[in-house]
Tab-separated table of C-alpha atoms in Angstrom:
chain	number	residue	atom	x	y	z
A	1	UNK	CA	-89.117	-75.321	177.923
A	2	UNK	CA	-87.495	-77.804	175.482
A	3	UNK	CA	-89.066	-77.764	171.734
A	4	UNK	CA	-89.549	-80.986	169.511
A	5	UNK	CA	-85.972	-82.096	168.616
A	6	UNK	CA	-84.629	-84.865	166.647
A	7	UNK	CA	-81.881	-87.016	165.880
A	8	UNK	CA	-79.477	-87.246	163.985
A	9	UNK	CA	-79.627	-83.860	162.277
A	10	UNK	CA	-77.937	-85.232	158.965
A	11	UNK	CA	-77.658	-89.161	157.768
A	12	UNK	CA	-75.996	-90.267	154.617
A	13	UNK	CA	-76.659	-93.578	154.091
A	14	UNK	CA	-75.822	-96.205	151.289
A	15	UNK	CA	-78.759	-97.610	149.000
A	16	UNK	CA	-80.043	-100.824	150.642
A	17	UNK	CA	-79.156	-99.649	154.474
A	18	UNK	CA	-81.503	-99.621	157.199
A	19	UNK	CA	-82.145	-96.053	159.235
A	20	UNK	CA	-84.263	-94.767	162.356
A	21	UNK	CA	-85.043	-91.593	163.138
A	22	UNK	CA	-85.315	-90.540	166.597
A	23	UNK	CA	-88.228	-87.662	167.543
A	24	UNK	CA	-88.171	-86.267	171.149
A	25	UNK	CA	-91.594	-84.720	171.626
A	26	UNK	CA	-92.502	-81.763	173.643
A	27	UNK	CA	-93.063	-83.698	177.412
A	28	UNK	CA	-96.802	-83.738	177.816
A	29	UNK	CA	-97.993	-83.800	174.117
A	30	UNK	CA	-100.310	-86.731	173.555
A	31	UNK	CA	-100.318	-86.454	169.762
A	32	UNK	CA	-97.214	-87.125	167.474
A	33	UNK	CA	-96.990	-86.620	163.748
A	34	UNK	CA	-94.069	-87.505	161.016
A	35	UNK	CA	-93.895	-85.323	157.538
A	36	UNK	CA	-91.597	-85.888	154.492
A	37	UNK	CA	-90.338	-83.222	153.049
A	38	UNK	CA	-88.972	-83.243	149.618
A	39	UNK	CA	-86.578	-80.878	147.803
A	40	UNK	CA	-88.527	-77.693	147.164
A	41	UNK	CA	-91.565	-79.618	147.940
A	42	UNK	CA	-93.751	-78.848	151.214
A	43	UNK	CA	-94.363	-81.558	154.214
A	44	UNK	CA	-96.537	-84.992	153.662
A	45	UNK	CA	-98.125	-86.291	156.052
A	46	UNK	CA	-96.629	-90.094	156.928
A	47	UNK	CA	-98.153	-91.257	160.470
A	48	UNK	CA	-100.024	-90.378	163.472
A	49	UNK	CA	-99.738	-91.136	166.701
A	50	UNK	CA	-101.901	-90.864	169.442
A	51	UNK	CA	-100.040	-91.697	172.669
A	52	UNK	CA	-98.757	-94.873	171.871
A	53	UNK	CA	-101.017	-96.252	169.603
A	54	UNK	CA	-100.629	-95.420	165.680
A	55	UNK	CA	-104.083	-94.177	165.066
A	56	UNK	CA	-103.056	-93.153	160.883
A	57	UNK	CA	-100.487	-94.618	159.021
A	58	UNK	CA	-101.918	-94.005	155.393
A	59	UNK	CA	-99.026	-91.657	154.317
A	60	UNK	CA	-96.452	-94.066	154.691
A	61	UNK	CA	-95.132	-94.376	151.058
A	62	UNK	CA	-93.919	-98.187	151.292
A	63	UNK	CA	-93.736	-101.397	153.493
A	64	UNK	CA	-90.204	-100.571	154.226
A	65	UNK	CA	-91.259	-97.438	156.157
A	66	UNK	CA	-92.411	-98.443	159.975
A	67	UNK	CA	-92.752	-96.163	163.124
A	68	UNK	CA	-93.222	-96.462	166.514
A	69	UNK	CA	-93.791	-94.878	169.791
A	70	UNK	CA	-93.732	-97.565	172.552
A	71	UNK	CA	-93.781	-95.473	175.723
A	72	UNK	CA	-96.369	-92.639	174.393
A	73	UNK	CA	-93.063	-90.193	173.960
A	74	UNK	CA	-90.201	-90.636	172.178
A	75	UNK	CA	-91.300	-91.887	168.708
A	76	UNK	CA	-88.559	-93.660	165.828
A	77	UNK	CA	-89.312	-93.499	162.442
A	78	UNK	CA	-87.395	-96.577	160.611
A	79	UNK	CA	-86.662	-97.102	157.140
A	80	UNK	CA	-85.578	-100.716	155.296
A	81	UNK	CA	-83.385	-101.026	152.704
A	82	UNK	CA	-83.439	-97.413	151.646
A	83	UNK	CA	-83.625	-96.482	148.160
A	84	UNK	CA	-82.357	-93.231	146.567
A	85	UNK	CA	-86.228	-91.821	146.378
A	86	UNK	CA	-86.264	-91.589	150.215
A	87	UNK	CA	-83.932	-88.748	150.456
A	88	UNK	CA	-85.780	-86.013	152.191
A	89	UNK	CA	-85.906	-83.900	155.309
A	90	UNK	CA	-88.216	-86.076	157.526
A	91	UNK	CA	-90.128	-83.543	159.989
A	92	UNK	CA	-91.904	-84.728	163.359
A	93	UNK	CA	-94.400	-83.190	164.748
A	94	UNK	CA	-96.359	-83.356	168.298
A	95	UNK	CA	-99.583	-81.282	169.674
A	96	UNK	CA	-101.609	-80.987	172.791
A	97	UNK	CA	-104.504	-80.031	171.124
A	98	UNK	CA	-104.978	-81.270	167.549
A	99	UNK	CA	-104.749	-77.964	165.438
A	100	UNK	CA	-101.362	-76.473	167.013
A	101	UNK	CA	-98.319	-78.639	165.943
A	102	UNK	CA	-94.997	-77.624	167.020
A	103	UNK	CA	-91.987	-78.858	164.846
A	104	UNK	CA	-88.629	-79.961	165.125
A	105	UNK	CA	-85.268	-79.187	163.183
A	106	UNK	CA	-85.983	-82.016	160.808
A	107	UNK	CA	-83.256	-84.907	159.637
A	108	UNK	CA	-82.103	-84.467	156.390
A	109	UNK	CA	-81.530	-88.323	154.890
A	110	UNK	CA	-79.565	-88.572	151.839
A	111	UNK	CA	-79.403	-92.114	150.535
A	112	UNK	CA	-76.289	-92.772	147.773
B	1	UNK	CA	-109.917	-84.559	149.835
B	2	UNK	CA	-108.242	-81.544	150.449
B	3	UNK	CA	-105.749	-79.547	148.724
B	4	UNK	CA	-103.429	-75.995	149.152
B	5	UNK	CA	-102.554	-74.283	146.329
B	6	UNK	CA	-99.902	-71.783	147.205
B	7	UNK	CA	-99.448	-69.476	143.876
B	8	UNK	CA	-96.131	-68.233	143.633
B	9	UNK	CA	-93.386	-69.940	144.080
B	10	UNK	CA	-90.716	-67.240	144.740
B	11	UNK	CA	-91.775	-63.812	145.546
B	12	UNK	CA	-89.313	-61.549	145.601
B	13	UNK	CA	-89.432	-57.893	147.152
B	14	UNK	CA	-87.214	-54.963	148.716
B	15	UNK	CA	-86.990	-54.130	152.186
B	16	UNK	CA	-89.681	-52.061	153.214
B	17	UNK	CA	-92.091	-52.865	150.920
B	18	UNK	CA	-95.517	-54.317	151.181
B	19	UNK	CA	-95.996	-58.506	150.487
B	20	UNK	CA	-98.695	-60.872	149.948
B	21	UNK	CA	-97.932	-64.309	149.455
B	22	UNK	CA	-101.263	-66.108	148.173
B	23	UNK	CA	-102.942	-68.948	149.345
B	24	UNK	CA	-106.044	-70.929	148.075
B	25	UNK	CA	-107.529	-74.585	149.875
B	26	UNK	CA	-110.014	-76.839	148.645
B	27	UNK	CA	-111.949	-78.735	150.957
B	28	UNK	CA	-115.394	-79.867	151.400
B	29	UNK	CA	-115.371	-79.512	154.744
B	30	UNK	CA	-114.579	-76.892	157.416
B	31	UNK	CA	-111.219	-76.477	157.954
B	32	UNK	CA	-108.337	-75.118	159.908
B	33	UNK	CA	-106.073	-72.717	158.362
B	34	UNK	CA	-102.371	-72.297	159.035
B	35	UNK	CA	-99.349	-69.856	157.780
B	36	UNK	CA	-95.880	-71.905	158.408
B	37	UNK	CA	-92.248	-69.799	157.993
B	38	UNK	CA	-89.285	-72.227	157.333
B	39	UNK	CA	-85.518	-70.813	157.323
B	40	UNK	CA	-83.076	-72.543	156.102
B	41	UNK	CA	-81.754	-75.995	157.825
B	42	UNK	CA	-84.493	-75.429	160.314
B	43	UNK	CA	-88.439	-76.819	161.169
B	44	UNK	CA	-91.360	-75.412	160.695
B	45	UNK	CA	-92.588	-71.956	163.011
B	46	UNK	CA	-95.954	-71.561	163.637
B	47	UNK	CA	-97.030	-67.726	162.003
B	48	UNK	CA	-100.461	-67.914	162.246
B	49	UNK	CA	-104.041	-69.517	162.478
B	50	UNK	CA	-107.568	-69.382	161.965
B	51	UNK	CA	-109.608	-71.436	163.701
B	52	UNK	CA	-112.951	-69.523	164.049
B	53	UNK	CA	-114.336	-65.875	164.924
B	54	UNK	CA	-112.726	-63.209	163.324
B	55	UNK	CA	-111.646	-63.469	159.893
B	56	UNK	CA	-108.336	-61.399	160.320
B	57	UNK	CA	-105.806	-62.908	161.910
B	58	UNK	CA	-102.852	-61.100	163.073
B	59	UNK	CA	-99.502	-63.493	164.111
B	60	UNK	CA	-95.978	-62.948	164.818
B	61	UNK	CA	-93.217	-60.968	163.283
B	62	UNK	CA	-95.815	-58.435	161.846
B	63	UNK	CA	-97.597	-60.763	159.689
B	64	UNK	CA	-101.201	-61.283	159.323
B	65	UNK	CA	-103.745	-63.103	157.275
B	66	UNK	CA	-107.431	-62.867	156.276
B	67	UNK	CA	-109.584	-65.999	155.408
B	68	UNK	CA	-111.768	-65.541	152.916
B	69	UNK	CA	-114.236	-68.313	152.664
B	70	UNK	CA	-116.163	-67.217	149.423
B	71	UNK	CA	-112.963	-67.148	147.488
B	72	UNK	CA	-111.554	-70.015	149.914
B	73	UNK	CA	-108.123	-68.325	150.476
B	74	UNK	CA	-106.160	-67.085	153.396
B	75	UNK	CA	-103.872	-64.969	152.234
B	76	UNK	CA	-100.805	-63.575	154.044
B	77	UNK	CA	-99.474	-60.091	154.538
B	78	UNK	CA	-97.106	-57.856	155.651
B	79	UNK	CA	-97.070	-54.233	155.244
B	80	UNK	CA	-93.095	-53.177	155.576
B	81	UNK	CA	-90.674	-56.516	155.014
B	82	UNK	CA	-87.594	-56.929	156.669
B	83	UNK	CA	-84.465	-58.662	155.576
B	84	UNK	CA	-84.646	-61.229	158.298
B	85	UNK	CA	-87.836	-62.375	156.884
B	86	UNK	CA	-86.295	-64.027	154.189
B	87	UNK	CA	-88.067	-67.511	154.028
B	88	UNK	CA	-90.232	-70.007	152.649
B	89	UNK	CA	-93.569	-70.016	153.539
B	90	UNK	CA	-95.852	-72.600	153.799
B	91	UNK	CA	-99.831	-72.523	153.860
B	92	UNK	CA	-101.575	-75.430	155.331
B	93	UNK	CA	-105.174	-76.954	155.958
B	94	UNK	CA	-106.645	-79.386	158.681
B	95	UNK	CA	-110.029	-81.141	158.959
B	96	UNK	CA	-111.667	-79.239	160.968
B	97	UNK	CA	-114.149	-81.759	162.210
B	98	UNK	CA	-111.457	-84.619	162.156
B	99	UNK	CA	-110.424	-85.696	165.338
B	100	UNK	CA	-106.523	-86.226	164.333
B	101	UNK	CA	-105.571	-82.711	162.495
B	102	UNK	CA	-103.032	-83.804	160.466
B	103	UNK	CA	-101.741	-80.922	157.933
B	104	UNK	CA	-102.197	-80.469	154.476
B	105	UNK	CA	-99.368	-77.964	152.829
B	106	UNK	CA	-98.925	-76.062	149.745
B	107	UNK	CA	-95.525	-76.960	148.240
B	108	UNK	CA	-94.009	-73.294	149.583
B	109	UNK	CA	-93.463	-69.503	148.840
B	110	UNK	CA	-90.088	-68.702	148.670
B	111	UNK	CA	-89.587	-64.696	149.764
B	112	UNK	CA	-86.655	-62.932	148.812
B	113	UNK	CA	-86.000	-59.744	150.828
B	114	UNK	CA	-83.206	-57.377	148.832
B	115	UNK	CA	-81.879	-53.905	150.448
């Protein structure tokens, strides 16, 4: 079956834009999780979602970061007025069962 | 709060040869212990786990791992590398009485495979 994938793959955007992330979980898994990966730095945790509802949101680095997941599937991470510190690979996540997540290909932001 | 240390950054090796890429968590809890391979422009791949029961853990691609609660690491190993594993490696941690499991990494072992 399908993996975790996400979209776009690669988004350059100018300081001060606005971005969203698409994340297409695996069809069935309940929980949903978005990382931020730094250069040469490993995954932070930003949100959690369980089904729809957004059970964690304590890793979100800023008021201009918001996510969603309306439907209990497809989830959008969005970002306000990006500065050049968001750059980063932003990973999602999503899990039947809490302890095995399954990730996708990441999208690599670069803000200019 | 919890916290991987992962403590070399680049570990680099020739083909064949034996590797173990170290791993140390701190946690004041019970946790859940994971081994995460990363290639380049791609997610993360599930390695291995430990959840409970026996202490060695063997996962994909010839890799396995021992937890080691006295010393608190879970180190991974391999006993003839390959060129294909080339990688970064990640270690990670989850509550293991927490009902949301969200991960805890180490920032990454880089593994360099020469001929």
């Amino acid at each position: 079956g399908a993996g975790v994938s996400q979209s776009p793959r690669y988004k350059v955007a100018k300081r001060g834009q606005d971005v969203a992330l698409r994340c297409d979980p695996i069809s069935g898994h309940v929980s949903l999780f978005w990382y931020q990966q730094a250069l040469g730095q490993g995954p932070e945790f930003l949100t959690y979602f369980q089904n729809e509802a957004q059970l964690d949101k304590s890793g979100l680095p800023s008021d201009r970061f918001f996510a969603e997941r309306p439907e209990g599937s497809v989830s959008t991470l969005k970002i306000q007025r990006t500065q050049q510190e968001d750059s980063a690979v932003y990973l999602c996540a999503s899990s039947f069962r809490y302890n095995e997540q399954f990730f996708g290909p990441g999208t690599r932001l670069t803000v200019l | 709060a919890q916290s991987v240390t992962q403590l070399d950054s680049q570990v680099p090796v020739f083909e064949e040869a034996p590797v173990e890429l170290r791993c140390n968590y701190s946690s004041s809890v019970s946790v859940y212990l994971f081994w995460y391979v990363q290639y380049p422009n791609q997610g993360l791949q599930l390695l291995l786990k430990y959840l409970s029961g026996s202490t060695l853990v063997k996962g994909i691609n010839g890799f396995e791992a021992e937890f080691n609660k006295s010393q608190t690491s879970f180190h991974l190993r391999k006993p003839s590398v390959h060129i294909s594993d080339t990688a970064e490696y990640f270690c990670a941690v989850s509550d293991h009485g927490g009902s949301q499991g969200n991960l805890i990494f180490g920032k990454g072992t880089k593994l360099s495979v020469k001929p």
